[in-house]
mmCIF file of C-alpha atoms and ligand atoms in Angstrom:
data_model
loop_
_atom_site.group_PDB
_atom_site.id
_atom_site.type_symbol
_atom_site.label_atom_id
_atom_site.label_comp_id
_atom_site.label_asym_id
_atom_site.label_seq_id
_atom_site.Cartn_x
_atom_site.Cartn_y
_atom_site.Cartn_z
ATOM 1 C CA ALA H 1380 -19.403 3.449 3.541
ATOM 2 C CA PRO H 1381 -18.139 0.234 1.922
ATOM 3 C CA GLY H 1382 -18.566 0.278 -1.811
ATOM 4 C CA THR H 1383 -18.209 4.026 -2.361
ATOM 5 C CA ALA H 1384 -15.174 5.252 -4.266
ATOM 6 C CA LEU H 1385 -12.855 6.703 -1.639
ATOM 7 C CA LEU H 1386 -9.978 7.218 -4.053
ATOM 8 C CA GLN H 1387 -10.584 7.984 -7.712
ATOM 9 C CA VAL H 1388 -7.871 8.059 -10.329
ATOM 10 C CA GLN H 1389 -8.913 9.576 -13.646
ATOM 11 C CA GLY H 1390 -6.828 9.467 -16.816
ATOM 12 C CA LEU H 1391 -3.548 9.608 -14.930
ATOM 13 C CA THR H 1392 -0.488 10.009 -17.170
ATOM 14 C CA SER H 1393 3.060 10.223 -15.807
ATOM 15 C CA ALA H 1394 6.441 10.127 -17.476
ATOM 16 C CA TYR H 1395 10.123 10.134 -16.627
ATOM 17 C CA GLY H 1396 11.578 12.233 -19.413
ATOM 18 C CA PRO H 1397 10.644 10.425 -22.623
ATOM 19 C CA VAL H 1398 9.490 7.273 -20.796
ATOM 20 C CA ARG H 1399 5.725 7.222 -20.329
ATOM 21 C CA ALA H 1400 5.176 5.061 -17.236
ATOM 22 C CA LEU H 1401 1.432 5.674 -16.835
ATOM 23 C CA ASP H 1402 -0.815 6.229 -19.801
ATOM 24 C CA GLY H 1403 -4.338 7.380 -18.960
ATOM 25 C CA VAL H 1404 -4.984 5.185 -15.932
ATOM 26 C CA THR H 1405 -8.503 5.287 -14.526
ATOM 27 C CA LEU H 1406 -9.467 3.300 -11.436
ATOM 28 C CA ASP H 1407 -11.339 3.526 -8.133
ATOM 29 C CA ALA H 1408 -10.407 2.216 -4.716
ATOM 30 C CA GLU H 1409 -13.578 1.674 -2.730
ATOM 31 C CA ALA H 1410 -13.977 2.373 0.954
ATOM 32 C CA GLY H 1411 -13.556 -0.647 3.204
ATOM 33 C CA ARG H 1412 -12.082 -2.802 0.462
ATOM 34 C CA ILE H 1413 -8.722 -4.109 -0.672
ATOM 35 C CA THR H 1414 -8.016 -3.142 -4.271
ATOM 36 C CA ALA H 1415 -5.018 -4.912 -5.785
ATOM 37 C CA VAL H 1416 -3.071 -3.485 -8.731
ATOM 38 C CA LEU H 1417 -1.177 -6.248 -10.504
ATOM 39 C CA GLY H 1418 1.198 -6.487 -13.393
ATOM 40 C CA ALA H 1419 4.699 -7.400 -14.434
ATOM 41 C CA ASN H 1420 7.868 -5.572 -13.571
ATOM 42 C CA GLY H 1421 7.750 -2.197 -15.317
ATOM 43 C CA ALA H 1422 3.961 -2.147 -15.745
ATOM 44 C CA GLY H 1423 3.798 1.164 -13.887
ATOM 45 C CA LYS H 1424 2.596 0.025 -10.456
ATOM 46 C CA THR H 1425 5.145 1.936 -8.399
ATOM 47 C CA THR H 1426 4.697 5.035 -10.538
ATOM 48 C CA LEU H 1427 0.952 4.821 -9.962
ATOM 49 C CA LEU H 1428 1.378 4.920 -6.175
ATOM 50 C CA ARG H 1429 4.031 7.626 -6.373
ATOM 51 C CA THR H 1430 1.772 9.769 -8.549
ATOM 52 C CA ILE H 1431 -1.273 9.248 -6.309
ATOM 53 C CA SER H 1432 0.723 10.291 -3.252
ATOM 54 C CA GLY H 1433 2.246 13.348 -4.950
ATOM 55 C CA LEU H 1434 5.859 12.178 -5.210
ATOM 56 C CA VAL H 1435 5.591 12.179 -8.996
ATOM 57 C CA ARG H 1436 3.558 14.958 -10.636
ATOM 58 C CA PRO H 1437 1.352 13.754 -13.490
ATOM 59 C CA GLN H 1438 1.343 15.216 -16.991
ATOM 60 C CA ALA H 1439 -2.404 14.707 -17.159
ATOM 61 C CA GLY H 1440 -5.271 13.330 -15.136
ATOM 62 C CA LYS H 1441 -6.651 13.679 -11.644
ATOM 63 C CA VAL H 1442 -6.595 12.072 -8.240
ATOM 64 C CA LEU H 1443 -9.646 12.564 -6.019
ATOM 65 C CA LEU H 1444 -9.905 11.599 -2.361
ATOM 66 C CA ASP H 1445 -13.466 11.523 -1.116
ATOM 67 C CA GLY H 1446 -14.444 13.610 -4.117
ATOM 68 C CA GLU H 1447 -11.845 16.295 -3.461
ATOM 69 C CA ASP H 1448 -9.224 16.968 -6.131
ATOM 70 C CA ILE H 1449 -5.857 16.359 -4.446
ATOM 71 C CA THR H 1450 -3.781 16.040 -7.627
ATOM 72 C CA ARG H 1451 -1.646 19.063 -6.866
ATOM 73 C CA SER H 1452 -1.839 18.992 -3.075
ATOM 74 C CA ALA H 1453 1.344 18.982 -1.030
ATOM 75 C CA VAL H 1454 2.413 15.558 0.223
ATOM 76 C CA GLU H 1455 1.812 16.595 3.882
ATOM 77 C CA ALA H 1456 -1.706 17.703 2.996
ATOM 78 C CA MET H 1457 -2.426 14.295 1.489
ATOM 79 C CA VAL H 1458 -1.287 12.616 4.694
ATOM 80 C CA SER H 1459 -3.511 14.855 6.792
ATOM 81 C CA LYS H 1460 -6.423 14.109 4.456
ATOM 82 C CA GLY H 1461 -6.057 10.428 5.212
ATOM 83 C CA MET H 1462 -3.661 8.862 2.722
ATOM 84 C CA ALA H 1463 -0.579 6.925 3.864
ATOM 85 C CA HIS H 1464 1.960 5.490 1.424
ATOM 86 C CA VAL H 1465 4.244 2.600 2.337
ATOM 87 C CA PRO H 1466 6.897 2.553 -0.405
ATOM 88 C CA GLU H 1467 8.676 -0.576 -1.533
ATOM 89 C CA GLY H 1468 11.917 -1.394 0.223
ATOM 90 C CA ARG H 1469 10.824 -1.310 3.883
ATOM 91 C CA GLY H 1470 12.851 1.739 4.823
ATOM 92 C CA VAL H 1471 13.675 1.871 8.505
ATOM 93 C CA ILE H 1472 16.564 3.391 10.435
ATOM 94 C CA ALA H 1473 18.718 0.340 11.071
ATOM 95 C CA GLU H 1474 20.449 1.543 14.247
ATOM 96 C CA LEU H 1475 17.266 2.644 16.008
ATOM 97 C CA THR H 1476 14.967 0.303 17.890
ATOM 98 C CA VAL H 1477 11.531 -0.686 16.640
ATOM 99 C CA ASP H 1478 9.982 1.706 19.146
ATOM 100 C CA GLU H 1479 12.240 4.571 18.087
ATOM 101 C CA ASN H 1480 11.440 3.919 14.439
ATOM 102 C CA LEU H 1481 7.736 4.247 15.200
ATOM 103 C CA ARG H 1482 8.321 7.476 17.113
ATOM 104 C CA VAL H 1483 10.510 9.008 14.410
ATOM 105 C CA GLY H 1484 7.980 7.994 11.778
ATOM 106 C CA SER H 1485 5.186 9.790 13.563
ATOM 107 C CA LEU H 1486 7.045 13.095 14.019
ATOM 108 C CA PHE H 1487 5.503 14.816 11.054
ATOM 109 C CA ARG H 1488 1.965 14.248 12.165
ATOM 110 C CA GLY H 1489 2.115 16.112 15.441
ATOM 111 C CA LYS H 1490 1.193 14.516 18.729
ATOM 112 C CA VAL H 1491 0.706 10.768 18.718
ATOM 113 C CA GLY H 1492 -0.789 9.378 21.909
ATOM 114 C CA LYS H 1493 0.269 6.248 23.777
ATOM 115 C CA ASP H 1494 -2.988 4.586 22.705
ATOM 116 C CA GLU H 1495 -1.975 4.925 19.085
ATOM 117 C CA TYR H 1496 1.363 3.180 19.654
ATOM 118 C CA ASP H 1497 -0.424 0.519 21.719
ATOM 119 C CA ARG H 1498 -2.850 -0.020 18.867
ATOM 120 C CA VAL H 1499 0.026 -0.705 16.454
ATOM 121 C CA TYR H 1500 1.527 -3.148 18.936
ATOM 122 C CA ASP H 1501 -1.876 -4.840 19.345
ATOM 123 C CA ILE H 1502 -2.187 -5.263 15.601
ATOM 124 C CA PHE H 1503 1.383 -6.592 15.294
ATOM 125 C CA PRO H 1504 2.233 -8.543 18.474
ATOM 126 C CA ARG H 1505 5.458 -9.712 16.831
ATOM 127 C CA ILE H 1506 6.624 -6.110 16.613
ATOM 128 C CA ALA H 1507 5.620 -5.487 20.226
ATOM 129 C CA GLU H 1508 7.871 -8.356 21.306
ATOM 130 C CA ARG H 1509 10.751 -6.756 19.472
ATOM 131 C CA ARG H 1510 10.097 -3.132 20.382
ATOM 132 C CA ASN H 1511 13.488 -2.674 22.081
ATOM 133 C CA ASN H 1512 15.519 -4.437 19.403
ATOM 134 C CA ALA H 1513 17.465 -2.548 16.745
ATOM 135 C CA ALA H 1514 15.638 -2.511 13.433
ATOM 136 C CA HIS H 1515 18.581 -4.137 11.622
ATOM 137 C CA THR H 1516 17.951 -7.332 13.620
ATOM 138 C CA LEU H 1517 14.415 -7.706 12.246
ATOM 139 C CA SER H 1518 13.447 -10.257 9.630
ATOM 140 C CA GLY H 1519 11.980 -9.025 6.352
ATOM 141 C CA GLY H 1520 8.465 -9.828 7.549
ATOM 142 C CA GLU H 1521 8.979 -7.969 10.821
ATOM 143 C CA ARG H 1522 10.312 -4.965 8.941
ATOM 144 C CA GLN H 1523 7.279 -4.987 6.702
ATOM 145 C CA MET H 1524 5.032 -5.037 9.777
ATOM 146 C CA LEU H 1525 7.023 -2.145 11.239
ATOM 147 C CA VAL H 1526 6.622 0.064 8.168
ATOM 148 C CA ILE H 1527 2.909 -0.722 7.931
ATOM 149 C CA GLY H 1528 2.541 0.013 11.663
ATOM 150 C CA ARG H 1529 4.387 3.289 11.227
ATOM 151 C CA ALA H 1530 2.002 4.278 8.426
ATOM 152 C CA LEU H 1531 -1.004 3.380 10.592
ATOM 153 C CA LEU H 1532 0.104 5.937 13.194
ATOM 154 C CA ALA H 1533 -1.077 8.589 10.739
ATOM 155 C CA GLN H 1534 -4.566 7.026 11.144
ATOM 156 C CA PRO H 1535 -5.083 6.823 7.402
ATOM 157 C CA ARG H 1536 -8.390 6.099 5.739
ATOM 158 C CA ILE H 1537 -6.523 4.582 2.822
ATOM 159 C CA LEU H 1538 -3.205 2.793 2.872
ATOM 160 C CA LEU H 1539 -1.139 2.599 -0.336
ATOM 161 C CA LEU H 1540 1.126 -0.438 -0.139
ATOM 162 C CA ASP H 1541 3.928 -1.092 -2.620
ATOM 163 C CA GLU H 1542 4.996 -4.752 -2.966
ATOM 164 C CA PRO H 1543 4.764 -5.735 0.700
ATOM 165 C CA SER H 1544 5.316 -9.413 -0.185
ATOM 166 C CA LEU H 1545 8.647 -8.914 -1.967
ATOM 167 C CA GLY H 1546 11.187 -11.495 -0.846
ATOM 168 C CA LEU H 1547 9.050 -12.902 1.983
ATOM 169 C CA ALA H 1548 8.190 -16.562 2.548
ATOM 170 C CA PRO H 1549 4.616 -17.478 1.548
ATOM 171 C CA ARG H 1550 3.672 -18.153 5.175
ATOM 172 C CA ILE H 1551 4.764 -14.644 6.213
ATOM 173 C CA VAL H 1552 2.960 -13.072 3.262
ATOM 174 C CA ALA H 1553 -0.225 -14.900 4.286
ATOM 175 C CA GLN H 1554 0.199 -13.669 7.840
ATOM 176 C CA ILE H 1555 0.653 -10.017 6.820
ATOM 177 C CA PHE H 1556 -2.198 -10.120 4.308
ATOM 178 C CA GLY H 1557 -4.418 -11.758 6.950
ATOM 179 C CA LEU H 1558 -3.704 -8.886 9.340
ATOM 180 C CA LEU H 1559 -4.523 -6.365 6.610
ATOM 181 C CA ARG H 1560 -7.784 -8.140 5.911
ATOM 182 C CA GLN H 1561 -8.711 -7.856 9.597
ATOM 183 C CA LEU H 1562 -7.994 -4.115 9.613
ATOM 184 C CA VAL H 1563 -10.189 -3.674 6.572
ATOM 185 C CA ASP H 1564 -13.030 -5.841 7.874
ATOM 186 C CA ARG H 1565 -13.018 -4.641 11.474
ATOM 187 C CA GLU H 1566 -11.993 -1.023 11.193
ATOM 188 C CA GLY H 1567 -13.088 -0.083 7.701
ATOM 189 C CA LEU H 1568 -9.582 0.698 6.485
ATOM 190 C CA SER H 1569 -9.229 0.905 2.688
ATOM 191 C CA VAL H 1570 -6.174 -0.483 0.940
ATOM 192 C CA LEU H 1571 -4.665 0.019 -2.503
ATOM 193 C CA LEU H 1572 -2.175 -2.825 -2.788
ATOM 194 C CA VAL H 1573 0.402 -2.987 -5.561
ATOM 195 C CA GLU H 1574 1.843 -6.468 -6.134
ATOM 196 C CA GLN H 1575 3.792 -8.547 -8.601
ATOM 197 C CA ASN H 1576 2.752 -11.541 -6.510
ATOM 198 C CA ALA H 1577 -0.677 -11.703 -8.128
ATOM 199 C CA ARG H 1578 -1.729 -15.027 -6.659
ATOM 200 C CA SER H 1579 -1.302 -13.881 -3.045
ATOM 201 C CA ALA H 1580 -2.718 -10.427 -3.744
ATOM 202 C CA LEU H 1581 -5.853 -11.794 -5.433
ATOM 203 C CA SER H 1582 -6.424 -14.191 -2.571
ATOM 204 C CA VAL H 1583 -6.747 -11.281 -0.106
ATOM 205 C CA ALA H 1584 -8.168 -8.542 -2.371
ATOM 206 C CA ASP H 1585 -11.780 -7.724 -3.193
ATOM 207 C CA VAL H 1586 -11.055 -6.135 -6.551
ATOM 208 C CA GLY H 1587 -8.131 -6.622 -8.940
ATOM 209 C CA ILE H 1588 -6.791 -4.280 -11.592
ATOM 210 C CA VAL H 1589 -4.238 -5.467 -14.138
ATOM 211 C CA LEU H 1590 -1.772 -2.922 -15.499
ATOM 212 C CA ASN H 1591 0.379 -3.501 -18.550
ATOM 213 C CA LEU H 1592 2.752 -0.945 -20.079
ATOM 214 C CA GLY H 1593 1.117 1.857 -18.119
ATOM 215 C CA LYS H 1594 -2.458 1.028 -19.092
ATOM 216 C CA VAL H 1595 -5.313 -0.735 -17.328
ATOM 217 C CA VAL H 1596 -6.009 -4.036 -19.080
ATOM 218 C CA VAL H 1597 -8.881 -5.231 -16.914
ATOM 219 C CA THR H 1598 -10.687 -4.444 -13.652
ATOM 220 C CA ASP H 1599 -12.856 -7.077 -11.988
ATOM 221 C CA GLN H 1600 -13.691 -8.907 -8.786
ATOM 222 C CA ALA H 1601 -10.581 -10.637 -7.476
ATOM 223 C CA ARG H 1602 -12.250 -14.044 -7.585
ATOM 224 C CA THR H 1603 -13.210 -13.535 -11.234
ATOM 225 C CA LEU H 1604 -9.635 -12.668 -12.198
ATOM 226 C CA MET H 1605 -8.364 -15.644 -10.202
ATOM 227 C CA ALA H 1606 -10.626 -17.929 -12.240
ATOM 228 C CA ASP H 1607 -9.497 -16.524 -15.600
ATOM 229 C CA GLU H 1608 -6.726 -18.834 -16.715
ATOM 230 C CA GLY H 1609 -6.014 -16.984 -19.970
ATOM 231 C CA LEU H 1610 -5.581 -13.673 -18.174
ATOM 232 C CA ARG H 1611 -3.446 -15.261 -15.479
ATOM 233 C CA HIS H 1612 -1.122 -16.767 -18.054
ATOM 234 C CA ALA H 1613 -0.961 -13.617 -20.176
ATOM 235 C CA TYR H 1614 -0.415 -11.014 -17.456
ATOM 236 C CA LEU H 1615 -0.117 -12.468 -13.990
ATOM 237 C CA GLY H 1616 2.553 -15.108 -14.284
ATOM 238 C CA PHE H 1617 0.679 -18.018 -12.678
HETATM 239 P P1 ATP D 1126 8.567 -2.652 -10.509
HETATM 240 O O1 ATP D 1126 7.904 -3.851 -10.000
HETATM 241 O O2 ATP D 1126 9.878 -2.886 -11.173
HETATM 242 O O3 ATP D 1126 8.605 -1.500 -9.531
HETATM 243 P P2 ATP D 1126 6.416 -1.277 -11.718
HETATM 244 O O4 ATP D 1126 5.234 -1.945 -12.303
HETATM 245 O O5 ATP D 1126 6.253 -0.708 -10.364
HETATM 246 O O6 ATP D 1126 7.642 -2.226 -11.727
HETATM 247 P P3 ATP D 1126 7.441 1.273 -12.469
HETATM 248 O O7 ATP D 1126 8.559 1.168 -11.494
HETATM 249 O O8 ATP D 1126 6.338 2.203 -12.163
HETATM 250 O O9 ATP D 1126 6.815 -0.158 -12.745
HETATM 251 O O10 ATP D 1126 8.065 1.616 -13.873
HETATM 252 C C1 ATP D 1126 7.288 1.927 -15.045
HETATM 253 C C2 ATP D 1126 8.209 2.369 -16.173
HETATM 254 O O11 ATP D 1126 8.868 3.578 -15.816
HETATM 255 C C3 ATP D 1126 9.309 1.385 -16.493
HETATM 256 O O12 ATP D 1126 9.519 1.450 -17.886
HETATM 257 C C4 ATP D 1126 10.516 1.928 -15.763
HETATM 258 O O13 ATP D 1126 11.696 1.560 -16.387
HETATM 259 C C5 ATP D 1126 10.281 3.414 -15.843
HETATM 260 N N1 ATP D 1126 10.838 4.133 -14.673
HETATM 261 C C6 ATP D 1126 10.508 3.939 -13.382
HETATM 262 N N2 ATP D 1126 11.167 4.774 -12.569
HETATM 263 C C7 ATP D 1126 11.947 5.549 -13.368
HETATM 264 C C8 ATP D 1126 12.869 6.619 -13.139
HETATM 265 N N3 ATP D 1126 13.110 7.078 -11.901
HETATM 266 N N4 ATP D 1126 13.490 7.138 -14.230
HETATM 267 C C9 ATP D 1126 13.238 6.680 -15.487
HETATM 268 N N5 ATP D 1126 12.375 5.696 -15.760
HETATM 269 C C10 ATP D 1126 11.742 5.119 -14.734
#
């Protein structure tokens, strides 16, 4: 139900050798909400998503999905439990078509029905138009839609999105965030969105969390953070 903590992160600490990238991070992502994690380059945002999804193993702390401790689960198990991670960089196979990229991306979740592909194409009509085009011909925005669509084929309950706005024109960012908002509002999807583009992220998110040097500085309603000029200037760059 909206408002319950679907994903809970408790005291998460991760390091790369001597570099501590996350230092005791505690946060919740509620069901049916968009939670935005903001902060400057190097704040630890990518490491947070990589630790939640099991790509980086934490030194301390826990990750719970629906109350179940998944901290040491295998990555495939996390996917089957309802978590999908869209890493930064929009990785697609350039020579394959849009349609082939979706099919390849769904291989590791068993049988995906035609309805599930159709649903992705309904959500992203732009991608449907380009389904037979090679992925290298897509614009950045189209690629971002493709990787989000590919993640949705796993029918996640929570989507972890790393910097989807990077390098995109503001109009395209607004379009993609608007589509995400619809998925959340209509289908109850939950989103943990990591962004350096704090202004755009706060305009679509319900809750905002500011990270700095691997620590949570503040957690509050997105609109409250948006109204806090001192915080914006200190941590959010606008
Ligand atoms: P960005 O927007 O650049 O991705 P970020 O907020 O996502 O920034 P992280 O990428 O999580 O931050 O990086 C957090 C810290 O960990 C930084 O000090 C970074 O230099 C360091 N770091 C990240 N990845 C590695 C790695 N593979 N090896 C060593 N240090 C790393």
